[in-house]
Amino acid sequence: MDKRTIAVFDFDGTLTTKDTLIEFIKYACGKRRLYGGFLLFSPLLVLMKLHLYPNGKAKEKVFSHFFKGWEYSRFKETGRRFAEEIEKMRNEPVIQKMNQHLRQAGKVYVVSASILEWVQPWCEAAGIDGVVATEIEVDADGVVTGRFSTPNCYGQEKVNRFLQVEPDRKSYVLYAYGDSSGDKEMIALADVGTYC
């Protein structure tokens, strides 16, 4: 029996040409708040780049600074509208590869460290089968707490989360596409891994 085919794409820097977290903050909060916030967190971000502070914790602190206290309905709607902005950041050669996998009737997933609320609307419009992304915590009153409800979907966590969705690894041929060190574990898991 022929194995089915699954293709997994990273989002930021792979399907897009920019980091969508930065672009989403700019879209939702304005350039002035974006630059002020990143100036505030610059020492932490330097430590993160030097691998002296965990990537996920740094990202959660930045996310909390900008979005803690937002009504979830407002956050989700902003993410839905931002999906239209993502169209301006398309990495066309990789989008073509993604569309090729979609035409061949294989299953296509996006596995991303970005936040589900803006990755998923874009992916649904593109016809992608499934999205695995970082998820945010919302309290009982429908307010964004500023914390993540899942670990940051980066590095080994991408593999862990993907295998929760597609656990029978021997039943499919896996293609993986990424652009950074955060994708190396997923690319290592794949039968065919490509850095874009």
Coordinates of N, CA and C in Angstrom, one line a residue:
M1 N 0.8 -1.2 0.0 CA 0.0 0.0 0.0 C 0.9 1.2 0.0
D2 N 0.6 2.2 -0.9 CA 1.3 3.4 -1.0 C 1.1 4.3 0.3
K3 N 2.2 4.9 0.7 CA 2.1 5.8 1.9 C 1.5 7.1 1.4
R4 N 0.8 7.7 2.3 CA 0.3 9.1 2.0 C 1.4 10.1 2.2
T5 N 1.2 11.3 1.7 CA 2.2 12.3 1.7 C 1.7 13.5 2.6
I6 N 2.6 13.9 3.4 CA 2.4 15.1 4.3 C 3.5 16.1 4.1
A7 N 3.1 17.4 3.9 CA 4.1 18.4 3.8 C 3.8 19.4 5.0
V8 N 4.9 19.8 5.7 CA 4.9 20.7 6.8 C 5.7 21.9 6.4
F9 N 5.1 23.1 6.6 CA 5.7 24.4 6.3 C 5.8 25.2 7.6
D10 N 7.0 25.7 7.8 CA 7.1 26.8 8.8 C 6.4 28.0 8.2
F11 N 6.1 29.0 9.1 CA 5.4 30.2 8.6 C 6.3 31.4 8.4
D12 N 6.8 32.0 9.5 CA 7.6 33.2 9.5 C 9.0 32.9 8.8
G13 N 9.2 33.7 7.7 CA 10.5 33.5 7.0 C 10.5 32.4 6.0
T14 N 9.4 31.6 6.0 CA 9.3 30.5 5.0 C 8.2 30.8 4.1
L15 N 6.9 30.7 4.6 CA 5.8 31.1 3.7 C 5.7 32.7 3.6
T16 N 6.3 33.4 4.6 CA 6.3 34.8 4.6 C 7.7 35.3 4.5
T17 N 7.8 36.6 4.1 CA 9.1 37.2 4.0 C 9.5 38.0 5.3
K18 N 8.6 38.1 6.3 CA 8.9 38.8 7.5 C 8.4 38.0 8.7
D19 N 8.9 38.5 9.9 CA 8.5 38.0 11.1 C 7.1 38.5 11.4
T20 N 6.1 37.7 11.5 CA 4.7 38.2 11.6 C 4.4 38.7 13.0
L21 N 5.1 38.2 14.0 CA 4.8 38.8 15.4 C 5.1 40.3 15.4
I22 N 6.3 40.7 14.9 CA 6.6 42.1 14.8 C 5.6 42.8 14.0
E23 N 5.2 42.3 12.8 CA 4.3 42.9 11.9 C 2.9 43.0 12.6
F24 N 2.5 42.0 13.3 CA 1.2 42.0 14.0 C 1.2 43.1 15.1
I25 N 2.2 43.2 15.9 CA 2.3 44.2 16.9 C 2.2 45.6 16.3
K26 N 2.9 45.8 15.2 CA 2.8 47.1 14.5 C 1.4 47.4 14.0
Y27 N 0.8 46.3 13.4 CA -0.6 46.5 12.9 C -1.6 46.8 14.0
A28 N -1.4 46.0 15.1 CA -2.4 46.1 16.2 C -2.2 47.3 17.1
C29 N -0.9 47.7 17.3 CA -0.6 48.7 18.3 C 0.1 50.0 17.8
G30 N 0.5 49.9 16.6 CA 1.2 51.1 16.0 C 2.7 51.0 16.1
K31 N 3.4 51.7 15.2 CA 4.8 51.7 15.1 C 5.4 52.2 16.4
R32 N 4.9 53.3 16.9 CA 5.5 54.0 18.1 C 5.5 53.0 19.3
R33 N 4.4 52.3 19.6 CA 4.4 51.4 20.7 C 5.3 50.2 20.4
L34 N 5.3 49.8 19.1 CA 6.2 48.6 18.7 C 7.7 49.0 19.1
Y35 N 8.2 50.2 18.6 CA 9.6 50.5 18.8 C 9.8 50.8 20.3
G36 N 8.9 51.4 21.0 CA 9.1 51.6 22.5 C 9.2 50.3 23.2
G37 N 8.3 49.4 22.9 CA 8.3 48.0 23.5 C 9.6 47.3 23.3
F38 N 10.1 47.3 22.0 CA 11.3 46.6 21.7 C 12.5 47.2 22.3
L39 N 12.5 48.5 22.4 CA 13.6 49.2 23.2 C 13.6 48.8 24.6
L40 N 12.4 48.7 25.2 CA 12.3 48.3 26.6 C 12.9 46.8 26.8
F41 N 12.6 46.0 25.8 CA 13.0 44.6 26.0 C 14.3 44.2 25.3
S42 N 15.0 45.2 24.7 CA 16.2 45.0 24.0 C 17.3 44.2 24.7
P43 N 17.5 44.4 26.1 CA 18.5 43.6 26.8 C 18.1 42.1 26.8
L44 N 16.8 41.9 27.0 CA 16.3 40.5 27.1 C 16.4 39.8 25.7
L45 N 16.1 40.6 24.7 CA 16.2 40.0 23.3 C 17.6 39.7 22.9
V46 N 18.6 40.5 23.4 CA 20.0 40.2 23.1 C 20.4 38.9 23.8
L47 N 20.0 38.8 25.1 CA 20.3 37.5 25.8 C 19.7 36.3 25.1
M48 N 18.4 36.5 24.6 CA 17.8 35.4 23.9 C 18.6 35.0 22.6
K49 N 19.1 36.0 21.9 CA 19.8 35.8 20.7 C 21.2 35.1 21.0
L50 N 21.7 35.3 22.2 CA 22.9 34.7 22.6 C 22.7 33.3 23.3
H51 N 21.4 32.9 23.3 CA 21.0 31.6 23.9 C 21.3 31.6 25.4
L52 N 21.1 32.8 26.0 CA 21.3 32.9 27.5 C 20.0 33.1 28.2
Y53 N 18.9 33.2 27.4 CA 17.5 33.3 27.9 C 16.6 32.6 27.0
P54 N 15.7 31.8 27.6 CA 14.8 30.9 26.7 C 14.0 31.8 25.7
N55 N 14.0 31.3 24.5 CA 13.2 31.9 23.4 C 11.7 32.1 23.8
G56 N 11.1 31.1 24.3 CA 9.7 31.1 24.6 C 9.3 32.1 25.7
K57 N 10.2 32.2 26.7 CA 9.9 33.1 27.8 C 10.1 34.5 27.4
A58 N 11.1 34.8 26.5 CA 11.3 36.2 26.0 C 10.1 36.6 25.2
K59 N 9.6 35.7 24.3 CA 8.5 36.0 23.4 C 7.2 36.2 24.2
E60 N 7.0 35.4 25.3 CA 5.8 35.6 26.1 C 5.8 36.9 26.8
K61 N 7.0 37.4 27.3 CA 7.1 38.7 28.0 C 6.8 39.8 27.0
V62 N 7.3 39.7 25.8 CA 7.0 40.7 24.7 C 5.5 40.7 24.4
F63 N 4.9 39.5 24.2 CA 3.5 39.3 23.9 C 2.6 39.9 25.0
S64 N 3.0 39.6 26.3 CA 2.2 40.1 27.4 C 2.3 41.7 27.5
H65 N 3.4 42.2 27.2 CA 3.5 43.7 27.2 C 2.5 44.4 26.3
F66 N 2.3 43.8 25.1 CA 1.5 44.4 24.2 C 0.0 44.0 24.3
F67 N -0.3 42.8 24.7 CA -1.7 42.3 24.6 C -2.4 41.8 25.9
K68 N -1.7 41.8 27.0 CA -2.3 41.5 28.2 C -3.5 42.4 28.5
G69 N -4.6 41.9 28.8 CA -5.8 42.7 29.1 C -6.7 43.0 27.9
W70 N -6.3 42.6 26.7 CA -7.2 42.7 25.6 C -8.4 41.8 25.7
E71 N -9.5 42.2 25.3 CA -10.7 41.3 25.1 C -10.3 40.3 24.0
Y72 N -10.5 39.0 24.3 CA -10.2 38.0 23.3 C -10.9 38.2 22.0
S73 N -12.2 38.6 22.1 CA -12.9 38.8 20.8 C -12.2 39.9 20.0
R74 N -11.7 40.9 20.6 CA -11.0 41.9 19.8 C -9.7 41.4 19.3
F75 N -8.9 40.6 20.1 CA -7.7 40.0 19.6 C -7.9 39.1 18.4
K76 N -8.9 38.2 18.5 CA -9.2 37.3 17.5 C -9.6 38.0 16.2
E77 N -10.4 39.0 16.3 CA -10.8 39.8 15.1 C -9.7 40.5 14.5
T78 N -8.8 41.0 15.3 CA -7.6 41.7 14.8 C -6.7 40.7 14.0
G79 N -6.6 39.5 14.6 CA -5.8 38.5 13.9 C -6.5 38.1 12.6
R80 N -7.8 38.0 12.5 CA -8.5 37.7 11.3 C -8.2 38.8 10.2
R81 N -8.3 40.1 10.6 CA -8.1 41.2 9.7 C -6.6 41.2 9.2
F82 N -5.7 40.9 10.2 CA -4.3 40.9 9.9 C -3.9 39.9 8.8
A83 N -4.7 38.8 8.7 CA -4.4 37.8 7.6 C -4.3 38.4 6.3
E84 N -5.1 39.5 6.0 CA -5.0 40.2 4.8 C -3.7 40.9 4.6
E85 N -3.1 41.4 5.7 CA -1.8 42.0 5.6 C -0.7 41.0 5.2
I86 N -0.9 39.8 5.7 CA 0.1 38.7 5.4 C 0.2 38.4 3.9
E87 N -0.9 38.7 3.2 CA -0.8 38.6 1.7 C 0.3 39.4 1.1
K88 N 0.7 40.5 1.8 CA 1.7 41.4 1.3 C 3.1 40.9 1.6
M89 N 3.2 39.8 2.4 CA 4.5 39.3 2.9 C 4.7 37.9 2.3
R90 N 4.0 37.5 1.3 CA 4.1 36.2 0.7 C 5.5 35.9 0.2
N91 N 6.0 34.8 0.5 CA 7.3 34.3 -0.1 C 6.9 33.4 -1.3
E92 N 6.8 34.0 -2.5 CA 6.2 33.4 -3.6 C 6.8 32.0 -4.0
P93 N 8.1 31.9 -4.0 CA 8.6 30.5 -4.4 C 8.2 29.4 -3.5
V94 N 8.1 29.7 -2.2 CA 7.7 28.7 -1.2 C 6.2 28.5 -1.3
I95 N 5.4 29.6 -1.5 CA 4.0 29.5 -1.7 C 3.7 28.6 -2.9
Q96 N 4.5 28.7 -3.9 CA 4.3 27.8 -5.1 C 4.5 26.4 -4.8
K97 N 5.5 26.1 -3.9 CA 5.8 24.7 -3.5 C 4.6 24.2 -2.6
M98 N 4.1 25.1 -1.8 CA 3.0 24.7 -0.9 C 1.8 24.3 -1.8
N99 N 1.5 25.2 -2.8 CA 0.4 25.0 -3.7 C 0.5 23.7 -4.5
Q100 N 1.8 23.4 -4.9 CA 2.1 22.1 -5.6 C 1.7 20.9 -4.7
H101 N 2.1 21.0 -3.4 CA 1.7 19.9 -2.5 C 0.1 19.8 -2.4
L102 N -0.5 20.9 -2.3 CA -2.0 21.0 -2.2 C -2.6 20.3 -3.5
R103 N -2.1 20.7 -4.7 CA -2.6 20.1 -5.9 C -2.4 18.6 -6.0
Q104 N -1.3 18.1 -5.4 CA -1.0 16.7 -5.5 C -1.8 15.9 -4.5
A105 N -2.8 16.5 -3.8 CA -3.7 15.9 -2.9 C -3.0 15.3 -1.6
G106 N -1.8 15.8 -1.3 CA -1.2 15.4 -0.1 C -1.8 16.3 1.0
K107 N -1.5 16.0 2.3 CA -2.0 16.8 3.4 C -0.9 17.8 3.7
V108 N -1.3 19.1 3.9 CA -0.4 20.2 4.2 C -0.7 20.8 5.5
Y109 N 0.3 21.0 6.3 CA 0.2 21.6 7.6 C 1.2 22.8 7.7
V110 N 0.8 23.8 8.4 CA 1.7 24.9 8.9 C 2.0 24.6 10.3
V111 N 3.2 24.5 10.7 CA 3.6 24.4 12.1 C 4.5 25.6 12.4
S112 N 4.0 26.4 13.3 CA 4.6 27.7 13.5 C 4.7 28.2 15.0
A113 N 5.8 28.9 15.3 CA 5.9 29.5 16.6 C 5.0 30.7 16.7
S114 N 4.5 31.2 15.6 CA 3.6 32.4 15.7 C 2.3 32.0 16.4
I115 N 1.5 33.0 16.6 CA 0.2 32.8 17.4 C -0.9 32.4 16.5
L116 N -1.6 31.4 16.9 CA -2.7 30.7 16.2 C -3.7 31.7 15.6
E117 N -4.0 32.8 16.3 CA -5.1 33.7 15.9 C -4.9 34.4 14.6
W118 N -3.6 34.6 14.3 CA -3.4 35.2 12.9 C -2.8 34.2 11.9
V119 N -2.3 33.1 12.3 CA -1.8 32.1 11.4 C -3.0 31.4 10.8
Q120 N -3.9 31.0 11.6 CA -5.0 30.1 11.2 C -5.9 30.8 10.1
P121 N -6.3 32.0 10.3 CA -7.2 32.6 9.2 C -6.5 32.6 7.9
W122 N -5.2 33.0 7.8 CA -4.5 33.0 6.5 C -4.5 31.6 6.0
C123 N -4.1 30.6 6.8 CA -4.0 29.2 6.3 C -5.4 28.6 5.8
E124 N -6.4 29.0 6.5 CA -7.8 28.5 6.1 C -8.1 29.1 4.7
A125 N -7.8 30.4 4.5 CA -8.0 31.0 3.2 C -7.2 30.4 2.1
A126 N -6.0 29.9 2.5 CA -5.1 29.3 1.5 C -5.4 27.8 1.2
G127 N -6.3 27.2 2.0 CA -6.7 25.8 1.8 C -5.8 24.8 2.5
I128 N -5.1 25.3 3.5 CA -4.2 24.4 4.2 C -5.0 23.5 5.2
D129 N -4.6 22.2 5.3 CA -5.4 21.3 6.1 C -5.4 21.5 7.6
G130 N -4.2 21.8 8.1 CA -4.1 21.9 9.6 C -3.1 22.9 10.0
V131 N -3.3 23.5 11.2 CA -2.4 24.5 11.7 C -2.0 24.1 13.1
V132 N -0.7 24.1 13.4 CA -0.2 23.9 14.7 C 0.6 25.1 15.0
A133 N 0.3 25.8 16.1 CA 0.9 27.1 16.4 C 0.9 27.4 17.9
T134 N 1.6 28.4 18.3 CA 1.6 28.8 19.8 C 0.2 29.3 20.1
E135 N -0.3 28.8 21.2 CA -1.7 29.2 21.6 C -1.6 30.1 22.9
I136 N -2.6 31.0 23.0 CA -2.6 32.0 24.1 C -3.6 31.6 25.1
E137 N -3.4 32.1 26.4 CA -4.3 31.8 27.5 C -5.3 32.9 27.5
V138 N -6.6 32.5 27.7 CA -7.7 33.5 27.9 C -8.4 33.1 29.2
D139 N -8.7 34.1 30.0 CA -9.3 33.8 31.3 C -10.8 33.6 31.2
A140 N -11.5 33.3 32.3 CA -12.9 33.0 32.3 C -13.8 34.1 31.8
D141 N -13.2 35.4 31.9 CA -14.0 36.5 31.4 C -13.7 36.9 30.0
G142 N -13.0 36.0 29.3 CA -12.7 36.3 27.9 C -11.6 37.4 27.7
V143 N -10.7 37.4 28.6 CA -9.6 38.4 28.5 C -8.3 37.7 28.3
V144 N -7.4 38.3 27.4 CA -6.1 37.7 27.2 C -5.2 37.9 28.4
T145 N -4.6 36.9 29.0 CA -3.8 37.0 30.2 C -2.4 37.4 30.0
G146 N -1.9 37.3 28.7 CA -0.6 37.6 28.4 C 0.4 36.4 28.5
R147 N -0.2 35.3 28.9 CA 0.6 34.0 28.9 C 0.2 33.1 27.8
F148 N 1.1 32.2 27.5 CA 0.8 31.2 26.5 C 0.1 30.0 27.2
S149 N -0.8 29.3 26.5 CA -1.5 28.1 27.1 C -0.8 26.9 26.6
T150 N 0.1 27.0 25.6 CA 1.0 25.9 25.1 C 2.4 26.4 25.2
P151 N 3.4 25.5 25.2 CA 4.8 26.0 25.0 C 4.9 26.6 23.7
N152 N 5.9 27.6 23.6 CA 6.2 28.2 22.3 C 6.5 27.1 21.3
C153 N 5.8 27.1 20.1 CA 5.9 26.1 19.2 C 7.2 26.3 18.3
Y154 N 8.3 25.9 18.9 CA 9.6 26.2 18.3 C 10.5 25.1 18.5
G155 N 11.4 24.7 17.6 CA 12.4 23.7 17.8 C 11.7 22.3 18.0
Q156 N 12.1 21.6 19.1 CA 11.6 20.3 19.4 C 10.1 20.3 19.6
E157 N 9.6 21.5 20.1 CA 8.2 21.6 20.4 C 7.4 21.5 19.1
K158 N 7.9 21.9 18.0 CA 7.2 21.7 16.7 C 7.0 20.2 16.4
V159 N 8.1 19.5 16.6 CA 8.0 18.0 16.4 C 6.9 17.4 17.3
N160 N 7.0 17.7 18.6 CA 6.1 17.2 19.6 C 4.7 17.5 19.3
R161 N 4.4 18.7 18.9 CA 3.0 19.1 18.6 C 2.5 18.4 17.3
F162 N 3.4 18.4 16.3 CA 3.0 17.8 15.0 C 2.7 16.3 15.2
L163 N 3.5 15.6 16.0 CA 3.3 14.2 16.2 C 2.1 13.9 17.0
Q164 N 1.6 14.8 17.8 CA 0.3 14.7 18.4 C -0.9 14.6 17.4
V165 N -0.7 15.3 16.3 CA -1.7 15.4 15.3 C -1.6 14.2 14.3
E166 N -0.3 13.9 14.0 CA 0.0 12.8 13.0 C 1.0 11.8 13.6
P167 N 0.5 11.0 14.6 CA 1.4 10.1 15.4 C 2.0 8.9 14.7
D168 N 1.3 8.4 13.6 CA 1.7 7.2 13.0 C 2.8 7.5 11.9
R169 N 4.0 7.8 12.4 CA 5.1 8.3 11.5 C 5.4 7.4 10.4
K170 N 5.2 6.1 10.6 CA 5.6 5.1 9.5 C 4.6 5.1 8.4
S171 N 3.4 5.7 8.6 CA 2.4 5.6 7.6 C 2.4 6.7 6.5
Y172 N 3.4 7.6 6.6 CA 3.4 8.7 5.6 C 4.8 9.1 5.3
V173 N 5.0 9.7 4.1 CA 6.2 10.3 3.7 C 6.1 11.8 4.0
L174 N 7.1 12.3 4.8 CA 7.0 13.7 5.3 C 8.0 14.6 4.6
Y175 N 7.5 15.7 4.1 CA 8.3 16.8 3.5 C 8.2 17.9 4.5
A176 N 9.4 18.6 4.8 CA 9.4 19.7 5.8 C 10.1 20.9 5.2
Y177 N 9.6 22.1 5.4 CA 10.2 23.3 4.8 C 10.4 24.3 6.0
G178 N 11.6 24.8 6.1 CA 11.8 25.9 7.1 C 12.9 26.8 6.7
D179 N 13.2 27.7 7.6 CA 14.3 28.7 7.2 C 15.3 29.0 8.3
S180 N 15.1 28.4 9.5 CA 15.9 28.8 10.7 C 16.3 27.6 11.6
S181 N 17.1 27.9 12.6 CA 17.4 26.9 13.6 C 16.2 26.3 14.3
G182 N 15.2 27.1 14.4 CA 13.9 26.7 15.0 C 13.2 25.6 14.3
D183 N 13.7 25.3 13.0 CA 13.0 24.3 12.2 C 13.9 23.0 12.1
K184 N 15.1 23.0 12.7 CA 16.0 21.9 12.4 C 15.5 20.6 12.8
E185 N 14.8 20.5 14.0 CA 14.3 19.2 14.5 C 13.2 18.7 13.5
M186 N 12.3 19.6 13.0 CA 11.3 19.2 12.1 C 11.9 18.7 10.8
I187 N 12.9 19.4 10.3 CA 13.5 19.0 9.1 C 14.3 17.6 9.3
A188 N 14.8 17.4 10.5 CA 15.5 16.2 10.8 C 14.5 15.0 10.8
L189 N 13.3 15.3 11.2 CA 12.2 14.3 11.3 C 11.7 13.9 9.9
A190 N 11.9 14.8 8.9 CA 11.3 14.6 7.6 C 12.1 13.6 6.8
D191 N 11.4 13.0 5.8 CA 12.1 12.2 4.8 C 12.8 13.1 3.8
V192 N 12.2 14.2 3.5 CA 12.8 15.2 2.6 C 12.6 16.6 3.3
G193 N 13.8 17.1 3.8 CA 13.8 18.4 4.5 C 14.5 19.5 3.6
T194 N 13.9 20.7 3.6 CA 14.4 21.7 2.8 C 14.5 23.0 3.6
Y195 N 15.6 23.7 3.5 CA 15.8 25.0 4.1 C 15.5 26.0 2.9
C196 N 14.6 26.9 3.1 CA 14.2 27.8 2.1 C 14.9 29.2 2.2

